[in-house]
XYZ file of C-alpha atoms in Angstrom:
355
model
C 82.257 67.337 48.534
C 85.859 68.554 49.114
C 88.124 65.870 49.511
C 89.868 65.305 52.753
C 92.644 63.008 51.883
C 94.459 63.527 48.537
C 97.472 61.779 47.236
C 99.928 63.040 44.267
C 102.098 60.255 42.672
C 105.016 61.262 40.799
C 107.679 59.328 39.905
C 110.463 60.945 38.095
C 113.238 63.126 38.070
C 114.245 65.797 40.328
C 113.456 68.391 37.857
C 110.114 67.099 37.030
C 109.388 66.965 40.565
C 109.984 70.733 41.230
C 108.086 71.814 38.179
C 105.205 69.824 39.698
C 104.934 72.106 42.881
C 102.725 74.422 41.578
C 99.785 71.925 41.367
C 100.878 70.562 44.921
C 99.997 74.706 45.297
C 97.003 74.734 43.901
C 95.400 71.785 45.966
C 96.375 73.469 49.139
C 95.020 76.779 48.123
C 92.126 75.410 47.089
C 91.424 72.957 49.775
C 93.502 74.424 52.962
C 92.109 71.764 55.420
C 92.817 68.443 53.446
C 95.870 65.901 53.876
C 97.715 65.991 51.287
C 100.523 63.106 50.421
C 102.778 63.416 47.758
C 104.652 60.181 47.003
C 107.781 60.599 44.828
C 111.413 58.788 44.100
C 113.811 58.848 46.939
C 115.763 61.776 45.684
C 112.799 64.022 45.430
C 111.758 62.780 48.738
C 115.280 64.399 50.073
C 114.665 67.590 48.451
C 110.874 68.120 49.105
C 110.701 66.789 53.020
C 109.650 70.039 55.050
C 107.665 71.389 52.515
C 104.967 72.978 54.224
C 102.192 72.762 51.167
C 101.926 68.805 51.931
C 101.525 66.547 54.735
C 103.573 63.621 54.044
C 106.203 63.244 51.549
C 106.738 59.352 51.190
C 108.984 57.731 49.394
C 109.045 54.830 46.670
C 111.765 53.848 44.625
C 111.010 52.401 40.906
C 114.436 51.842 40.089
C 115.218 48.903 42.164
C 112.236 47.260 40.640
C 113.372 45.414 37.929
C 112.072 43.144 36.863
C 108.855 45.184 36.945
C 106.987 41.945 38.175
C 108.089 42.812 41.723
C 106.414 46.016 41.372
C 103.312 44.608 41.828
C 104.516 43.089 45.613
C 106.211 46.412 46.608
C 103.440 48.512 45.823
C 100.955 46.426 47.600
C 103.542 46.657 50.743
C 103.992 50.313 50.423
C 100.057 50.945 50.379
C 99.198 49.098 53.309
C 102.371 50.331 55.153
C 100.982 53.941 54.543
C 97.519 53.760 53.650
C 95.892 50.723 55.639
C 93.123 52.490 57.707
C 92.654 55.400 55.354
C 90.454 56.494 52.560
C 91.478 58.562 50.182
C 89.239 61.051 48.109
C 91.514 62.352 45.687
C 94.339 60.227 43.293
C 96.254 62.106 41.116
C 98.842 61.471 38.316
C 100.224 64.252 37.080
C 102.814 63.157 34.553
C 101.028 61.371 31.040
C 104.557 60.113 29.039
C 106.564 58.490 31.575
C 107.102 54.642 31.841
C 107.571 54.687 35.454
C 104.296 56.570 35.747
C 102.194 52.873 36.033
C 103.052 52.572 39.473
C 101.282 55.311 39.757
C 98.096 53.263 38.264
C 99.172 50.617 40.417
C 99.004 52.537 43.794
C 95.615 53.951 42.375
C 93.793 50.499 42.055
C 95.278 49.442 45.315
C 94.101 52.476 47.136
C 90.740 52.485 45.298
C 90.175 56.418 46.005
C 86.745 58.097 45.153
C 87.972 60.378 42.558
C 91.394 58.990 40.371
C 92.572 61.345 37.647
C 94.887 61.344 34.945
C 94.974 62.929 31.763
C 94.065 61.567 28.374
C 97.852 61.891 27.254
C 98.342 59.466 29.736
C 96.144 56.463 28.711
C 97.650 56.908 25.202
C 101.689 57.082 26.128
C 103.288 55.590 23.950
C 102.113 57.628 20.722
C 100.437 55.839 17.934
C 104.030 55.220 15.911
C 106.330 55.280 18.929
C 108.991 52.441 19.063
C 108.201 51.708 22.721
C 105.593 49.036 22.978
C 104.643 48.859 27.048
C 103.109 45.561 28.099
C 99.537 45.105 27.392
C 98.958 44.316 30.972
C 99.948 47.676 31.673
C 97.907 49.807 29.265
C 95.113 47.538 31.140
C 96.010 48.882 34.502
C 96.345 52.026 33.102
C 92.810 51.952 31.779
C 91.247 50.635 35.033
C 92.758 52.666 37.526
C 91.594 56.315 36.987
C 88.046 56.848 36.822
C 88.274 60.940 35.651
C 90.018 61.477 32.404
C 91.235 64.935 31.456
C 91.433 65.732 27.890
C 94.590 67.078 26.764
C 95.414 69.880 24.296
C 98.481 68.887 22.517
C 99.093 72.187 21.715
C 100.114 72.659 25.056
C 103.887 71.405 25.835
C 105.769 72.541 28.516
C 104.872 70.950 31.404
C 103.233 73.822 33.025
C 101.075 74.306 30.395
C 100.015 70.199 30.541
C 99.736 70.338 34.702
C 97.134 73.637 34.104
C 94.593 71.029 32.297
C 94.468 69.180 35.363
C 94.107 72.553 37.404
C 91.120 73.573 35.074
C 89.722 70.379 35.051
C 89.456 70.065 38.802
C 88.282 73.546 39.118
C 91.511 74.365 41.395
C 92.803 77.741 42.557
C 95.515 79.195 39.791
C 99.046 78.130 39.803
C 102.079 79.855 40.615
C 105.445 79.503 39.114
C 107.530 77.043 40.986
C 108.572 77.579 44.493
C 110.858 75.829 47.309
C 110.183 77.001 50.791
C 113.502 77.145 52.721
C 113.460 76.431 56.145
C 115.520 78.231 58.878
C 117.832 75.094 59.207
C 118.879 74.918 55.753
C 119.585 78.678 55.812
C 122.214 77.442 58.863
C 123.659 74.951 57.005
C 124.199 77.178 53.683
C 125.673 80.006 55.991
C 127.767 78.023 57.555
C 129.146 76.178 54.178
C 129.597 79.896 52.447
C 131.578 81.179 55.996
C 133.207 77.757 55.877
C 134.646 78.589 51.954
C 135.923 81.984 53.307
C 133.429 83.553 50.684
C 132.950 87.138 52.329
C 130.342 89.860 51.622
C 130.907 91.646 48.509
C 132.088 89.105 46.290
C 129.557 87.823 43.773
C 128.898 84.403 43.759
C 128.397 82.091 40.960
C 127.267 78.096 41.019
C 128.004 75.711 38.337
C 126.971 72.559 37.749
C 128.912 70.602 35.318
C 126.840 66.956 35.984
C 123.472 65.988 34.646
C 121.880 62.050 34.694
C 122.139 61.972 31.211
C 125.573 62.167 29.175
C 124.332 64.071 26.234
C 122.938 66.686 28.747
C 126.649 67.340 29.668
C 128.181 70.043 28.138
C 131.523 68.753 29.368
C 133.997 69.945 32.291
C 136.693 71.434 29.877
C 134.130 73.559 28.568
C 133.007 74.980 31.901
C 136.527 74.971 32.822
C 137.015 77.672 29.758
C 134.225 79.655 30.999
C 135.348 80.021 34.699
C 138.543 81.426 33.119
C 136.585 83.976 31.060
C 134.481 85.025 33.785
C 137.293 84.941 36.390
C 139.567 87.286 34.330
C 136.669 89.817 33.364
C 134.991 89.714 37.051
C 138.014 89.532 39.195
C 135.747 89.831 42.619
C 133.409 86.837 41.462
C 133.768 83.428 43.275
C 132.875 80.159 42.044
C 131.214 77.322 43.456
C 131.325 73.860 41.812
C 128.457 71.302 42.832
C 128.140 67.907 42.207
C 127.642 64.508 43.559
C 130.334 62.192 45.027
C 130.941 60.147 41.698
C 131.901 63.616 40.334
C 134.062 64.696 42.949
C 137.120 63.559 42.010
C 137.043 64.979 38.265
C 135.551 68.734 39.823
C 138.936 68.514 42.027
C 141.051 68.179 39.088
C 139.512 71.725 37.992
C 139.103 73.392 40.790
C 143.279 72.477 41.466
C 143.696 74.869 38.344
C 142.372 77.358 40.245
C 144.650 79.298 43.269
C 141.567 81.536 44.328
C 138.198 82.331 43.511
C 136.918 78.755 42.834
C 135.492 76.314 45.327
C 134.748 72.963 45.393
C 131.790 72.281 48.001
C 131.514 69.050 49.709
C 128.559 67.150 48.697
C 125.745 68.391 50.766
C 122.258 67.269 51.377
C 119.727 67.645 48.558
C 117.400 69.687 51.053
C 120.214 72.093 51.910
C 121.334 72.719 48.480
C 118.073 74.728 47.843
C 119.189 77.885 50.925
C 123.092 77.629 49.223
C 121.827 78.412 45.664
C 119.787 81.122 46.764
C 122.815 82.799 48.209
C 123.895 82.592 44.780
C 124.062 85.649 42.096
C 124.097 83.464 39.282
C 123.542 79.478 38.090
C 125.202 78.330 35.106
C 124.600 74.081 34.344
C 123.306 71.498 32.102
C 119.690 70.144 32.003
C 119.266 68.576 35.285
C 117.478 68.756 38.750
C 119.898 71.607 40.191
C 119.010 74.255 37.746
C 115.450 73.767 38.539
C 116.294 74.210 42.449
C 118.011 77.185 41.717
C 115.124 78.819 39.467
C 112.729 77.696 42.404
C 114.589 79.720 44.896
C 114.793 83.065 42.636
C 118.419 82.324 41.316
C 118.488 83.487 37.885
C 119.658 80.687 35.737
C 121.071 79.727 32.557
C 120.749 76.137 31.459
C 122.859 74.388 28.952
C 120.746 72.203 26.252
C 121.787 69.778 24.211
C 118.281 70.166 22.296
C 118.817 72.469 18.862
C 116.690 74.773 17.781
C 113.781 74.061 15.907
C 113.706 70.142 16.862
C 110.831 68.273 18.324
C 109.232 70.507 20.850
C 107.857 67.163 22.752
C 110.997 65.475 22.917
C 111.979 64.455 26.773
C 115.036 66.858 26.365
C 113.196 69.890 24.609
C 113.694 73.219 26.621
C 110.048 73.758 25.382
C 108.707 71.261 27.612
C 111.193 70.921 30.712
C 112.988 74.387 31.363
C 112.967 75.786 34.428
C 110.239 77.942 34.922
C 111.620 80.922 36.930
C 111.308 84.500 35.035
C 115.234 84.550 34.962
C 116.092 81.486 32.985
C 118.079 81.794 29.998
C 118.592 79.025 27.382
C 121.254 78.569 25.759
C 121.351 75.701 23.039
C 122.706 74.354 19.483
C 121.501 75.260 15.825
C 120.485 71.925 14.440
C 123.809 71.756 12.279
C 123.117 67.866 10.706
C 120.971 65.719 9.037
C 121.212 63.212 12.245
C 120.380 66.351 15.162
C 117.784 67.858 13.324
C 114.922 66.795 15.678
C 116.780 66.281 19.274
C 120.819 65.257 20.149
C 121.626 62.019 18.869
C 125.190 62.205 20.138
C 126.043 59.352 22.279
C 127.770 61.749 25.284
C 128.033 65.285 25.675
C 127.062 67.909 23.349
C 129.294 68.497 21.189
C 127.922 71.400 18.692
C 127.955 74.016 21.551
């Protein structure tokens, strides 16, 4: 029988959750009458609230659960709060190689769904020979939490290809590219912001996001500054939007102060308004981070600066082969492997030093 209540749990980062949207679209297209709950971290919940492809976006913060022994109690409370009187027919854990995916296994155990799905990669994570050694209890929980294991093809590298394994295993409708739906309120917020920044029609608009969660993914504000100077000299009518978190505001302000006109530091805006702002831009340039995926999902051409070297390990968590934005207008700029210690991945402790 068709499932009436579906839960998809994904506790990883913002860009990963955007790459996961095609699977949600596919579930909705296959079972339009089903109730779909999406369980994600708080940042992703802020962004995805209001997306009409799911009925509820629920937030569960795994970052605060240290030591992880507290996770069992917190997940039990979370489960009772949202599904106390509900029967879940289908539970899916899409991500295979993420340590926080243990929380998806815990949630599956507590919900006791009729069908609980993961991939073969998930049960084998970490791969044999890996330096990571998860607790034996975590391995046990993973193996008893799922009753439907979909075999994985090791040749499938990009996250969309891995999700397509789940789609095929469940006989779902074909997946499309990640798409973020922009509501009227978000469009109005973005339009008001652009008008307040004195950006006029006819000005080309480039968004730049110099930040990233991982320091080695940060190209460096000085390099972005130099790029802005080059583009501004070549294209005088271009206007630039500098995007960043509140923690980055001081550094970005110093960068913006060097330009008499043409460069605007946007105030911190809610994540759910950022898609509308990026949809109004003609180009996005940034590091391998969530805003790049947001820009791609609203149709903005994207250039991503990646620290991962050409010819490096395509299975690495920084590899564009796995996690680059999936839009049709995405270009990845990355270094050649230029030293014996950066052949498989970037080993720099800070921002990429060789681009």
